[in-house]
Amino acid sequence: MNFGVLGGGVVGLATALELQKQFRDARVTIVAEKWATEITSAVAAGIFRPASSFTGPTEEITQQWINDAFNHWYGLMQSEGSAKVGVCALSGYIFSSTNPSIVRNHRIEKLLPLYRTATEEELKLCPGDWKFGSFFSTLLTEFRTYQPWAEKQFLANGGKFLTKSVKNLTDLEEDFGLLFNCTGLGAKWLLGDNKLVPIRGQIIKVKAPWVKTAFFGDYDTYIIPGIEGVTLGGTRQFDSYNLNLCKYDSASIRERCQDLLPSLRGAPVIRESVGLRPHRDPVRVEVEFFKSPNGKPMRVIHNYGHGASGVTTSPGTAKYAVSLVRDAMSGKSHL
C-alpha cells in the first residue's frame, strides 16, 4: 500500500508514524510545503492540558483520543528518555479569581497522575486575589526537540519527505492509494471548510532556569517551563490571521506573567513567536471520497482542526485516523 500524508506539522508526523506502526510493509510519504520551525507546531508550549474547546464527534471518541495520546507520550518518555524525545514530566498550578470552572478539566482529572484542589497556602504562592486553584502533574512535549527525533524514526522506517505545494487534493490522486489530509488551517482553503477558524497565539520564550513549575492564571496567562526555556503567554485572538509580532501583546504578556511570577522580571528573551491555531468544532477525523478529473475515486482520511491541542493530542487522533484505513479501502464513510 502506498500512503500519502499531506501536512508537515505534528499531526501529519504522528499520522505517518502510526501508519508505519500498523502497516509495516507500506510506503509512506509526507507531503508539505513548509517544515519544522515554519509551522504552528513549533510555537506551541506543548503541555498536556487539552483545551475545553477540543471536541470530537462524540464525548466517548474525544476521551479516547485524549487517553491514547497521553499513554503514547508517557510510554515514549519511559522507553526513550526525556532528553532524547523532548517529552518530560511537569507539574503546575492553575489559579482563578473569578470562576471555579476555570481551574477544572473533566477530561484529564482522572487521567493524569495527580489533579487536586489547591490548598489555602498554595493559593498564596503567587501574588493576586486567587479564590480557586488546582494542582496537577502532567507531561510536556517540546516539539523542537521531538520533531527531529520523530523525523529520524520516520526515515529509518523507510518513509520519505516530499516538498510540494498542493492546491487541490486530486493533484495527488495518481501518487497515492490513500491520502491523509493533515493540513491544519490549510484545509480551510484546500477544502473550503469554513468551520476552521484561526485563533492567533503569541508567546515569549525566556531563559529562566529557576522556574520548574507551570502556572496558569486568568486572562489566558500562562508560564510553562520547557526543555529549551520558559514559555510566557498568551493571546487567544479569534479569527485573526495576523502572523506579525505585536508589541502591545508582548507588553501585556510580560506584565501579566511577571505579576503572576515576579521572579521573571529581567529574564532574557530567547525568541518571540506567533502561530495560528487551527480551531474546528468538532475536530475532523473521518473518511471522505472524491471523484478525480479522470473519474477515478479518491480516498481521503481527514485529520485536522485540533486548535491549541495539536501537539499533545496528535497521537490519539492519528491512531483513530489510521483505524479508518480499512473503512476507506472498502468504501465505507463515517460522514
Rosetta silent file (secondary structure, phi, psi, omega in degrees, C-alpha in Angstrom):
SEQUENCE: MNFGVLGGGVVGLATALELQKQFRDARVTIVAEKWATEITSAVAAGIFRPASSFTGPTEEITQQWINDAFNHWYGLMQSEGSAKVGVCALSGYIFSSTNPSIVRNHRIEKLLPLYRTATEEELKLCPGDWKFGSFFSTLLTEFRTYQPWAEKQFLANGGKFLTKSVKNLTDLEEDFGLLFNCTGLGAKWLLGDNKLVPIRGQIIKVKAPWVKTAFFGDYDTYIIPGIEGVTLGGTRQFDSYNLNLCKYDSASIRERCQDLLPSLRGAPVIRESVGLRPHRDPVRVEVEFFKSPNGKPMRVIHNYGHGASGVTTSPGTAKYAVSLVRDAMSGKSHL
SCORE:     score description
SCORE:     0.000 S_00000001
   1 L     0.000  141.816 -178.724    0.000    0.000    0.000 S_00000001
   2 E  -115.458  107.177 -178.041    1.196    3.498   -0.854 S_00000001
   3 E  -101.525  141.739  170.856    0.060    6.143    1.667 S_00000001
   4 E  -115.492  138.762  176.537    0.396    9.893    1.372 S_00000001
   5 E  -120.646  113.808 -177.511    0.246   12.232    4.364 S_00000001
   6 E   -95.046  114.566 -179.092   -0.402   15.840    3.446 S_00000001
   7 L   130.883  126.284 -174.889    0.891   18.253    6.117 S_00000001
   8 L  -100.340   12.290  178.792    4.290   18.787    7.747 S_00000001
   9 L   -88.281 -168.400 -175.597    3.161   19.572   11.288 S_00000001
  10 H   -66.368  -32.114 -179.992    2.931   17.343   14.331 S_00000001
  11 H   -67.896  -43.389  177.793   -0.420   15.845   13.254 S_00000001
  12 H   -64.255  -41.273  179.974    0.982   14.760    9.903 S_00000001
  13 H   -66.074  -43.354  178.573    4.122   13.383   11.508 S_00000001
  14 H   -62.999  -39.551  179.767    2.137   11.471   14.151 S_00000001
  15 H   -66.358  -42.152  179.528   -0.149   10.028   11.473 S_00000001
  16 H   -63.012  -42.728  179.138    2.793    8.918    9.335 S_00000001
  17 H   -66.666  -36.545  178.045    4.471    7.173   12.273 S_00000001
  18 H   -68.044  -36.695  175.600    1.217    5.438   13.214 S_00000001
  19 H   -61.987  -44.389  179.065    0.825    4.208    9.623 S_00000001
  20 H   -64.194  -32.425  179.011    4.313    2.726    9.722 S_00000001
  21 H   -69.919  -42.922 -175.154    3.477    1.041   13.017 S_00000001
  22 H   -89.961  -23.625  179.840    0.234   -0.557   11.820 S_00000001
  23 L  -128.940   81.687 -169.092    1.202   -1.216    8.173 S_00000001
  24 L   -66.473  -24.102 -179.390    4.858   -2.226    8.303 S_00000001
  25 L   -96.356    2.365 -176.679    5.216   -3.030    4.608 S_00000001
  26 L   -79.316  156.174  171.720    3.527    0.138    3.394 S_00000001
  27 E   -97.442  128.237 -176.709    5.232    3.075    1.697 S_00000001
  28 E  -125.188  127.277  179.028    4.535    6.328    3.497 S_00000001
  29 E  -125.335  129.304  173.763    5.340    9.795    2.123 S_00000001
  30 E   -95.387  124.122 -179.307    4.796   13.096    3.938 S_00000001
  31 E  -110.755  126.962  179.948    3.992   15.907    1.502 S_00000001
  32 E  -155.675  156.148  175.598    4.265   19.516    2.676 S_00000001
  33 L   -91.553  -31.242 -179.287    5.086   22.993    1.511 S_00000001
  34 L  -127.409  151.933 -175.950    6.547   24.076    4.889 S_00000001
  35 L  -135.271  165.478  168.137    8.522   22.205    7.522 S_00000001
  36 H    47.369 -119.205 -170.987    9.898   22.392   11.055 S_00000001
  37 H   -72.807   -3.076  179.257   10.143   25.905   12.537 S_00000001
  38 H   -85.436   -4.961 -170.891    7.936   27.423    9.819 S_00000001
  39 L  -111.484  165.369 -176.679    4.793   25.754   11.164 S_00000001
  40 H   -61.652  -34.763 -178.152    2.382   26.324   14.047 S_00000001
  41 H   -54.164  -33.226 -176.144    3.532   23.178   15.890 S_00000001
  42 H   -74.493  -12.289  179.507    6.880   24.820   16.595 S_00000001
  43 L   -90.543  -25.596 -172.733    5.226   27.679   18.509 S_00000001
  44 L   -63.410  143.078  175.777    3.220   25.500   20.915 S_00000001
  45 L   -72.283  -32.344  171.667    4.322   25.153   24.541 S_00000001
  46 L    84.382   18.553  178.595    3.244   21.509   24.387 S_00000001
  47 E   -79.389  137.864 -178.413    1.814   20.974   27.882 S_00000001
  48 L   -79.489   92.807  178.670   -0.670   18.098   28.078 S_00000001
  49 L  -155.895   73.076 -174.768   -3.770   20.003   29.116 S_00000001
  50 L   -52.181  136.326 -179.749   -6.335   19.705   26.273 S_00000001
  51 L   -68.953  153.352  178.203   -8.477   22.789   25.896 S_00000001
  52 L   -63.859  -22.518  179.161  -12.182   22.617   26.637 S_00000001
  53 L   -78.985   -6.856  178.693  -12.755   23.621   23.010 S_00000001
  54 L   -80.107  107.794 -177.762  -11.085   20.383   21.838 S_00000001
  55 L  -138.095  140.163  173.863  -14.023   18.161   20.852 S_00000001
  56 L   -98.625 -166.215 -177.735  -14.500   15.194   18.562 S_00000001
  57 L   -65.669  -30.720  176.450  -17.711   13.833   17.048 S_00000001
  58 L  -138.347  161.401  177.881  -18.758   12.293   20.389 S_00000001
  59 H   -64.123  -37.415 -179.402  -17.659   12.649   24.001 S_00000001
  60 H   -63.929  -45.428 -179.844  -16.587    8.990   24.035 S_00000001
  61 H   -67.104  -40.764  178.072  -14.354    9.363   20.983 S_00000001
  62 H   -58.408  -45.813 -179.516  -12.880   12.621   22.293 S_00000001
  63 H   -64.919  -36.820  177.908  -11.949   10.971   25.571 S_00000001
  64 H   -64.788  -41.513  176.558  -10.404    8.019   23.728 S_00000001
  65 H   -57.951  -45.989 -177.352   -8.245   10.374   21.662 S_00000001
  66 H   -66.837  -44.173  178.916   -7.034   12.100   24.829 S_00000001
  67 H   -61.489  -46.881 -179.124   -6.379    8.840   26.686 S_00000001
  68 H   -62.535  -38.935 -179.831   -4.488    7.325   23.745 S_00000001
  69 H   -65.555  -46.790 -179.558   -2.395   10.481   23.346 S_00000001
  70 H   -61.940  -44.334  179.799   -1.386   10.638   26.993 S_00000001
  71 H   -62.935  -35.368  177.337   -0.480    6.948   27.055 S_00000001
  72 H   -63.461  -51.718 -177.304    1.590    7.416   23.901 S_00000001
  73 H   -64.496  -40.222 -179.983    3.611   10.330   25.287 S_00000001
  74 H   -64.854  -43.888  179.121    4.078    8.664   28.664 S_00000001
  75 H   -64.008  -38.319  179.338    5.244    5.415   27.056 S_00000001
  76 H   -65.822  -42.485  178.109    7.640    7.278   24.765 S_00000001
  77 H   -62.397  -41.470 -178.806    9.169    9.154   27.682 S_00000001
  78 H   -68.283  -38.950 -174.960    9.597    5.923   29.632 S_00000001
  79 H   -84.251  -33.050 -173.414   11.135    3.970   26.754 S_00000001
  80 H  -108.418  -24.134 -178.207   13.332    6.610   25.098 S_00000001
  81 L    95.961  142.390 -173.931   14.096    9.144   27.821 S_00000001
  82 H   -60.328  -46.850 -174.755   13.082   12.776   28.145 S_00000001
  83 H   -63.446  -32.139 -175.458   16.200   14.388   26.692 S_00000001
  84 H   -75.346  -44.320 -173.502   16.073   12.270   23.547 S_00000001
  85 H  -105.225   -6.392  178.018   12.434   12.742   22.542 S_00000001
  86 L    77.703   22.289  177.867   11.624   16.044   24.244 S_00000001
  87 E  -115.252  126.806 -177.419    8.883   14.641   26.499 S_00000001
  88 E  -141.195  159.605  175.162    9.144   15.284   30.232 S_00000001
  89 E   -77.013  145.124 -178.738    7.055   15.225   33.396 S_00000001
  90 E  -151.784  137.991  175.036    5.803   18.603   34.599 S_00000001
  91 E  -112.749  157.461 -177.841    3.619   19.809   37.446 S_00000001
  92 E  -160.476  167.405  175.944    1.676   23.031   37.608 S_00000001
  93 E  -117.442  145.451  170.117   -0.905   25.233   39.264 S_00000001
  94 E  -126.117  124.115 -176.331   -3.921   26.894   37.718 S_00000001
  95 E  -118.101  151.409  173.640   -5.436   29.804   39.621 S_00000001
  96 E  -147.967  143.619  175.573   -8.524   31.931   39.112 S_00000001
  97 L  -103.966    2.064 -171.679  -10.050   34.851   40.967 S_00000001
  98 L  -119.180  -40.511 -170.285  -13.326   34.678   39.040 S_00000001
  99 L  -150.355  130.502 -179.312  -14.729   31.203   38.437 S_00000001
 100 H   -66.966  -24.784 -178.762  -14.090   27.697   39.857 S_00000001
 101 H   -66.977  -23.416 -179.007  -14.754   26.031   36.485 S_00000001
 102 H   -64.330  -30.504 -175.561  -11.594   27.662   35.087 S_00000001
 103 H   -94.922    7.372  179.011   -9.378   25.505   37.306 S_00000001
 104 L  -109.504  157.927  175.043  -11.106   22.225   36.407 S_00000001
 105 L  -153.227   95.265 -170.819  -10.674   19.947   33.398 S_00000001
 106 L   -64.034  -21.600 -176.419  -13.030   16.978   33.408 S_00000001
 107 L   -78.565  -20.084 -176.450  -11.246   15.216   30.539 S_00000001
 108 L  -123.437   -4.514 -175.824   -7.937   14.809   32.348 S_00000001
 109 L   -61.273  -33.254  178.626   -8.698   14.936   36.076 S_00000001
 110 L   -96.038  -10.214 -177.593   -8.908   11.130   36.278 S_00000001
 111 L   -88.930  -41.373 -176.924   -6.291   10.507   33.596 S_00000001
 112 L   -70.486  156.814  178.558   -3.323   12.438   34.969 S_00000001
 113 L   -56.987  -32.904 -178.488   -1.196   11.030   37.801 S_00000001
 114 E  -152.887  132.740  173.332   -2.468   13.827   40.053 S_00000001
 115 E  -151.609  109.332 -173.718   -5.153   16.513   39.794 S_00000001
 116 E  -141.656  166.289  176.557   -6.378   18.033   43.059 S_00000001
 117 E   -70.820  136.885  177.255   -7.722   21.210   44.632 S_00000001
 118 L   -70.476  145.332  178.036   -5.058   23.705   45.680 S_00000001
 119 L   -78.257  167.996  177.043   -4.718   24.340   49.405 S_00000001
 120 L   -59.829  -38.018  178.395   -5.210   27.735   51.020 S_00000001
 121 L   -66.155  -39.444 -179.489   -1.436   28.019   51.380 S_00000001
 122 H   -68.158  -30.815  177.899   -0.907   27.205   47.696 S_00000001
 123 H   -64.231  -15.524 -179.839   -3.363   29.922   46.657 S_00000001
 124 H   -98.958    5.069 -179.105   -0.869   32.375   48.173 S_00000001
 125 L   -64.012  -34.731 -178.997    2.112   31.140   46.109 S_00000001
 126 L  -117.310  144.467  177.228    1.541   33.857   43.514 S_00000001
 127 L   -58.176  143.229  179.063    0.524   37.477   44.088 S_00000001
 128 L   134.919  164.138 -179.447   -3.176   38.066   43.485 S_00000001
 129 L   -94.061   67.580 -175.301   -6.591   37.536   44.964 S_00000001
 130 L   -80.298  124.092 -179.209   -6.848   33.875   43.989 S_00000001
 131 L  -102.752  -25.393 -176.282  -10.074   32.231   45.143 S_00000001
 132 E  -133.407  147.390 -179.796   -9.870   28.953   43.231 S_00000001
 133 E  -164.526  156.462  174.570   -6.978   26.711   42.271 S_00000001
 134 E  -137.979  151.225  173.355   -5.842   23.250   41.231 S_00000001
 135 E  -117.573  137.125 -178.431   -2.512   21.442   41.268 S_00000001
 136 E  -145.708  153.985  174.402   -1.771   18.801   38.620 S_00000001
 137 E  -114.242  128.576 -174.925    1.030   16.574   37.327 S_00000001
 138 E  -144.437 -157.365  178.725    1.187   16.104   33.583 S_00000001
 139 E  -125.992  159.290  174.506    3.585   15.851   30.613 S_00000001
 140 E  -132.777  135.007  176.552    5.165   18.343   28.264 S_00000001
 141 E  -114.379  113.471  177.441    6.244   17.733   24.673 S_00000001
 142 L   -86.522  102.521 -172.909    8.847   20.160   23.316 S_00000001
 143 H   -59.446  -36.119 -177.167    8.146   19.944   19.574 S_00000001
 144 H   -68.515  -17.785  172.418   11.501   21.433   18.554 S_00000001
 145 H   -93.574  -41.489 -177.797   13.202   18.513   20.311 S_00000001
 146 H   -67.630  -39.344 -173.433   10.650   15.857   19.405 S_00000001
 147 H   -57.836  -49.721  179.179   10.409   16.752   15.707 S_00000001
 148 H   -65.089  -34.832  177.016   13.977   15.840   14.619 S_00000001
 149 H   -64.286  -46.518 -177.908   13.811   12.597   16.632 S_00000001
 150 H   -65.542  -39.353  178.679   10.459   11.657   15.095 S_00000001
 151 H   -65.276  -37.199  176.770   11.602   12.522   11.577 S_00000001
 152 H   -63.150  -41.673  177.124   14.672   10.341   12.058 S_00000001
 153 H   -63.172  -42.650 -179.296   12.422    7.451   13.121 S_00000001
 154 H   -60.814  -45.106  179.724   10.172    8.036   10.114 S_00000001
 155 H   -68.076  -38.609  179.299   13.104    7.931    7.683 S_00000001
 156 H   -63.323  -27.572  178.518   14.611    4.881    9.387 S_00000001
 157 L   -86.264    6.944  177.406   11.311    3.082    8.801 S_00000001
 158 L    95.833    7.173 -179.436   11.538    3.785    5.078 S_00000001
 159 L   -72.146  161.207  179.069    9.470    6.982    5.000 S_00000001
 160 E  -132.267  151.002  175.157   10.009    9.786    2.505 S_00000001
 161 E  -110.769  140.162  177.660    9.530   13.552    2.524 S_00000001
 162 E  -133.360  117.657  177.580    8.278   15.478   -0.498 S_00000001
 163 E   -87.776  115.872 -174.110    8.284   19.282   -0.596 S_00000001
 164 L  -158.968  139.788  174.102    5.378   20.340   -2.763 S_00000001
 165 L   -89.674  123.325 -177.269    2.656   22.969   -2.868 S_00000001
 166 L  -114.320  122.373 -179.171   -0.740   21.302   -3.233 S_00000001
 167 L   -99.782  -18.210 -179.215   -3.735   23.369   -4.333 S_00000001
 168 L  -149.139  137.470 -178.573   -6.199   20.503   -4.731 S_00000001
 169 H   -59.404  -32.693 -178.285   -6.317   17.057   -3.148 S_00000001
 170 H   -69.595  -10.111  174.354   -6.918   15.476   -6.535 S_00000001
 171 H   -63.434  -20.700 -175.841   -3.453   16.720   -7.576 S_00000001
 172 H  -106.485    5.266 -172.481   -2.141   13.712   -5.597 S_00000001
 173 L   -67.119  -23.549  178.003   -4.613   11.050   -6.725 S_00000001
 174 L   -81.951  -16.481 -172.318   -2.135    9.444   -9.127 S_00000001
 175 L   -92.598  -28.552 -172.153    0.573    9.243   -6.462 S_00000001
 176 L  -135.721  144.109  176.101   -1.141    7.500   -3.549 S_00000001
 177 L   -73.466  -27.317  178.703   -3.707    4.779   -2.992 S_00000001
 178 E  -151.149  136.256 -176.283   -4.933    6.602    0.101 S_00000001
 179 E  -118.311  134.946  172.942   -4.270   10.138    1.300 S_00000001
 180 E  -102.346  125.124 -179.473   -4.366   11.521    4.842 S_00000001
 181 E   -97.599  103.332 -178.233   -5.209   15.209    4.978 S_00000001
 182 L  -121.020   47.871 -170.243   -3.394   16.737    7.985 S_00000001
 183 L   -90.660    2.328  177.710   -3.171   20.289    6.691 S_00000001
 184 H    57.959 -130.452 -178.749   -4.474   22.108    9.769 S_00000001
 185 H   -63.823  -23.715  179.186   -5.635   25.605    8.905 S_00000001
 186 H   -59.830  -24.040  179.513   -4.688   24.941    5.294 S_00000001
 187 H   -65.836  -19.688  178.644   -7.805   22.787    4.956 S_00000001
 188 H   -60.439  -39.969 -179.299   -9.865   25.982    5.119 S_00000001
 189 H   -94.989  -33.594 -179.787   -8.713   26.858    1.607 S_00000001
 190 H   -63.979  -38.305 -175.840   -7.893   23.380    0.338 S_00000001
 191 L  -114.584   -8.010 -173.128  -11.422   22.121    1.039 S_00000001
 192 L    69.841   33.285 -177.846  -13.396   25.316    1.576 S_00000001
 193 L   -85.040   97.923 -177.159  -14.007   24.228    5.173 S_00000001
 194 L   -81.005   -0.196  171.901  -15.452   27.327    6.811 S_00000001
 195 L   -75.728  -17.055  177.947  -15.740   25.579   10.174 S_00000001
 196 L   -78.568  128.903 -179.596  -11.994   26.132   10.507 S_00000001
 197 E  -132.034  129.946  175.187  -11.147   29.336   12.364 S_00000001
 198 E   -75.091  136.670  171.918   -7.670   30.643   13.187 S_00000001
 199 E  -119.342  107.500 -172.872   -7.069   31.533   16.820 S_00000001
 200 E   -70.773  133.832  175.731   -3.948   33.668   16.989 S_00000001
 201 E  -127.435  132.996  175.421   -1.434   32.943   19.711 S_00000001
 202 E  -122.146  136.899 -179.078    1.643   34.966   20.602 S_00000001
 203 E  -135.330  161.954  172.497    4.265   33.806   23.093 S_00000001
 204 E  -123.139  127.967  175.761    7.600   34.865   24.534 S_00000001
 205 E  -100.802  123.491 -177.667   10.272   32.274   25.273 S_00000001
 206 E  -123.028  161.050  175.646   12.634   33.395   28.054 S_00000001
 207 L   -93.063  108.490 -179.086   15.654   31.997   29.829 S_00000001
 208 L  -149.200   70.725 -172.512   14.577   31.362   33.430 S_00000001
 209 L   -63.905  -13.846  178.770   16.068   28.034   34.587 S_00000001
 210 L   -77.149  -14.464  179.634   14.886   28.589   38.159 S_00000001
 211 L   -85.389  114.037 -177.202   11.253   28.127   37.059 S_00000001
 212 L  -114.692   -7.842 -175.336   10.433   24.419   37.409 S_00000001
 213 L  -123.888  142.701  176.993    6.639   24.571   37.799 S_00000001
 214 E   -82.473  147.949  176.726    3.926   25.728   35.385 S_00000001
 215 E  -134.823  133.036  175.301    1.493   28.464   36.422 S_00000001
 216 E  -121.790  137.936  176.620   -1.803   29.429   34.812 S_00000001
 217 E  -130.574 -172.986  178.481   -3.853   32.492   35.725 S_00000001
 218 L   -67.169  164.966  174.995   -6.852   34.419   34.421 S_00000001
 219 L    63.153   40.061  177.269   -6.935   36.121   31.006 S_00000001
 220 L    55.703   37.890  176.883   -5.020   33.348   29.190 S_00000001
 221 E   -94.248  127.525  178.173   -1.928   33.966   31.294 S_00000001
 222 E  -148.818  149.256  178.059    0.498   31.052   31.490 S_00000001
 223 E  -130.462  113.304 -172.180    4.090   30.298   32.421 S_00000001
 224 E  -128.936  106.561  176.407    5.300   26.917   31.176 S_00000001
 225 E   -71.334  137.088  178.231    8.893   25.722   31.707 S_00000001
 226 L  -130.008 -167.484 -176.535   10.213   23.520   28.940 S_00000001
 227 L   -72.008  -36.624 -175.394   13.438   21.913   27.836 S_00000001
 228 L  -107.401    5.843  179.556   14.817   24.957   25.992 S_00000001
 229 L   157.496 -172.841 -179.295   13.304   27.775   28.037 S_00000001
 230 E  -111.899  127.332 -179.886   10.145   29.060   29.704 S_00000001
 231 E   -89.336  126.239  175.835    7.117   29.917   27.575 S_00000001
 232 E  -109.773  131.876 -179.921    5.179   33.035   28.579 S_00000001
 233 E  -149.305  177.787   -0.502    1.729   33.580   27.194 S_00000001
 234 L  -163.576 -162.626  175.612   -0.507   34.348   25.854 S_00000001
 235 L  -132.652  154.889  176.915   -3.188   35.511   23.459 S_00000001
 236 L  -142.494   77.792 -172.001   -6.322   33.852   22.107 S_00000001
 237 E  -101.085  103.959 -173.868   -7.489   36.084   19.265 S_00000001
 238 E   -67.692  132.272  175.646  -10.392   34.525   17.431 S_00000001
 239 L    62.509   33.306  175.632  -10.486   34.796   13.623 S_00000001
 240 L  -106.395  133.549 -179.968   -7.177   36.679   13.421 S_00000001
 241 L  -107.015   11.718 -174.439   -4.764   35.956   10.573 S_00000001
 242 L   -77.292  113.273  178.427   -2.022   38.286   11.816 S_00000001
 243 L   -97.729    4.022  178.356    1.340   36.483   11.909 S_00000001
 244 L   -85.460  146.186  174.464    3.300   39.596   12.820 S_00000001
 245 L   -66.207  138.135  179.378    4.579   40.168   16.344 S_00000001
 246 L  -111.349  121.499 -176.816    2.522   42.761   18.189 S_00000001
 247 H   -65.604  -28.265  178.763    4.394   44.963   20.657 S_00000001
 248 H   -72.091  -38.570  175.052    1.212   45.540   22.649 S_00000001
 249 H   -65.600  -39.762  178.541    0.661   41.786   23.042 S_00000001
 250 H   -60.350  -45.017 -179.246    4.307   41.410   24.072 S_00000001
 251 H   -64.909  -40.619  179.842    3.921   44.080   26.735 S_00000001
 252 H   -65.500  -43.906  179.324    0.690   42.543   28.010 S_00000001
 253 H   -61.165  -47.639  179.137    2.185   39.051   28.201 S_00000001
 254 H   -57.473  -48.912 -176.199    5.236   40.320   30.062 S_00000001
 255 H   -63.449  -46.798 -177.946    3.150   42.319   32.534 S_00000001
 256 H   -64.817  -43.113 -178.062    0.661   39.531   33.269 S_00000001
 257 H   -70.189  -37.536  178.390    3.312   36.833   33.663 S_00000001
 258 H   -70.967  -30.770  173.833    5.548   38.999   35.841 S_00000001
 259 H   -67.145  -36.801 -179.785    2.575   39.865   38.026 S_00000001
 260 H   -74.333  -38.215 -179.214    1.888   36.145   38.389 S_00000001
 261 L  -138.612   89.580 -174.007    5.554   35.251   38.991 S_00000001
 262 H   -57.189  -25.553 -179.050    7.650   38.324   39.889 S_00000001
 263 H   -63.614  -11.708  179.933   10.968   36.451   39.615 S_00000001
 264 H   -77.097  -12.867  179.962   10.549   36.603   35.815 S_00000001
 265 L   -59.953  125.236  179.601   11.379   40.308   35.766 S_00000001
 266 L    88.990   -2.654  178.538   14.556   40.754   33.776 S_00000001
 267 L   -63.612  126.827 -176.976   14.572   37.217   32.335 S_00000001
 268 L   -67.933  143.656 -178.765   16.321   37.425   28.928 S_00000001
 269 E   -82.601  131.075  173.663   14.248   36.717   25.837 S_00000001
 270 E   -86.129  -47.821  175.894   15.185   33.725   23.687 S_00000001
 271 E  -168.827  163.506  171.021   12.616   34.480   20.988 S_00000001
 272 E  -120.226  144.358 -175.022    9.055   35.637   20.387 S_00000001
 273 E  -142.073  155.272  175.997    6.702   33.706   18.133 S_00000001
 274 E  -129.518  138.943  175.951    3.225   33.859   16.619 S_00000001
 275 E  -141.808  153.149  177.897    1.079   30.945   15.466 S_00000001
 276 E  -107.340  107.244 -179.355   -2.460   30.496   14.166 S_00000001
 277 E   -70.176  128.957 -178.045   -4.177   27.634   15.975 S_00000001
 278 E   -85.683   86.520 -175.626   -6.432   25.695   13.548 S_00000001
 279 E   -86.618  132.711  174.053   -9.658   25.505   15.578 S_00000001
 280 E  -144.340  140.369  178.532  -12.584   23.418   14.372 S_00000001
 281 E  -125.193  107.515    0.361  -15.667   22.186   16.230 S_00000001
 282 E   -85.964  165.772  169.605  -15.596   19.246   16.036 S_00000001
 283 E   -56.257  135.335 -173.695  -12.033   18.218   15.187 S_00000001
 284 E   -97.079  111.356  173.078  -12.359   16.428   11.864 S_00000001
 285 E  -134.607   97.511 -174.460  -11.146   12.823   11.714 S_00000001
 286 E  -164.020  167.304 -179.315  -13.197   10.959    9.119 S_00000001
 287 E   -91.302  141.104  172.146  -13.249    9.356    5.671 S_00000001
 288 E  -141.283  145.097 -179.849  -14.272   11.232    2.544 S_00000001
 289 E  -113.419  133.732  178.601  -14.395   10.110   -1.079 S_00000001
 290 E  -117.534  153.944  172.548  -13.633   12.392   -4.006 S_00000001
 291 E  -104.286  120.382 -178.843  -14.062   11.907   -7.726 S_00000001
 292 L   -77.064  166.504 -178.882  -10.907   12.870   -9.587 S_00000001
 293 L   -56.350  -29.146  179.515  -10.952   14.603  -13.001 S_00000001
 294 L   -88.611    6.523  175.278  -10.421   11.262  -14.734 S_00000001
 295 L    89.764   -5.621  179.965  -13.417    9.776  -12.946 S_00000001
 296 L   -78.928  144.748  177.741  -11.467    7.515  -10.589 S_00000001
 297 E   -72.965  143.907  177.323  -12.473    7.504   -6.907 S_00000001
 298 E  -122.046  128.495 -177.111  -10.016    9.083   -4.475 S_00000001
 299 E   -99.857  128.380 -179.307   -9.944    8.033   -0.828 S_00000001
 300 E  -132.634  136.841  171.255   -9.063   10.623    1.807 S_00000001
 301 E  -114.819  117.414 -178.986   -8.938   10.421    5.603 S_00000001
 302 E   -84.256  146.162  176.449   -9.061   13.844    7.226 S_00000001
 303 E  -153.771   82.789 -175.857   -7.239   14.589   10.488 S_00000001
 304 E  -156.580  167.557  175.915   -7.258   18.315   11.243 S_00000001
 305 E    97.336   29.467 -172.757   -8.740   21.116   13.325 S_00000001
 306 E   -78.465   -7.250 -179.942   -7.014   20.474   16.679 S_00000001
 307 H    61.251 -131.121 -178.144   -6.829   24.114   17.733 S_00000001
 308 H   -83.549    3.306 -173.603   -4.437   24.664   20.635 S_00000001
 309 H  -112.829   19.642 -175.374   -4.187   20.921   21.361 S_00000001
 310 H   -63.104  -49.773 -177.909   -2.438   19.678   18.224 S_00000001
 311 H   -61.331  -46.632 -171.968    0.928   18.721   19.695 S_00000001
 312 H   -76.477  -35.026 -175.326   -0.489   16.971   22.740 S_00000001
 313 H   -96.812   -5.880 -173.989   -3.466   15.126   21.203 S_00000001
 314 H   -56.119  -38.843  178.547   -1.973   14.233   17.801 S_00000001
 315 H   -63.708  -30.702  179.733   -1.018   10.623   18.698 S_00000001
 316 H   -71.638  -46.552  179.323   -4.619    9.959   19.743 S_00000001
 317 H   -71.163  -29.984  176.796   -6.280   11.304   16.617 S_00000001
 318 H   -64.045  -43.306  178.743   -3.575    9.657   14.483 S_00000001
 319 H   -61.171  -42.203  179.598   -4.386    6.257   15.960 S_00000001
 320 H   -67.709  -43.062 -179.326   -8.072    6.791   15.275 S_00000001
 321 H   -60.742  -43.089 -179.264   -7.434    8.068   11.733 S_00000001
 322 H   -68.850  -27.783  176.927   -5.314    5.042   10.845 S_00000001
 323 H   -67.339  -14.567  179.977   -8.024    2.748   12.222 S_00000001
 324 L   -88.856   -1.397 -176.382  -10.265    4.098    9.432 S_00000001
 325 H   -57.785  -46.230 -177.371   -7.996    2.789    6.646 S_00000001
 326 H   -65.256  -36.577  175.039   -9.956   -0.429    6.142 S_00000001
 327 H   -63.082  -42.421 -179.719  -13.231    1.503    6.000 S_00000001
 328 H   -63.789  -41.279 -178.137  -11.743    3.831    3.404 S_00000001
 329 H   -71.964  -27.524 -179.436  -10.467    0.965    1.277 S_00000001
 330 H   -89.950   -4.607  176.540  -13.791   -0.872    1.468 S_00000001
 331 L    93.814    9.632 -179.565  -15.760    2.206    0.505 S_00000001
 332 L   -89.486  139.990  177.526  -17.341    2.934    3.899 S_00000001
 333 L  -119.888  143.836  176.817  -17.697    6.512    5.047 S_00000001
 334 L   -97.102   13.961  179.994  -18.252    7.819    8.559 S_00000001
 335 L   -71.398    0.000    0.000  -19.829   11.007    7.220 S_00000001
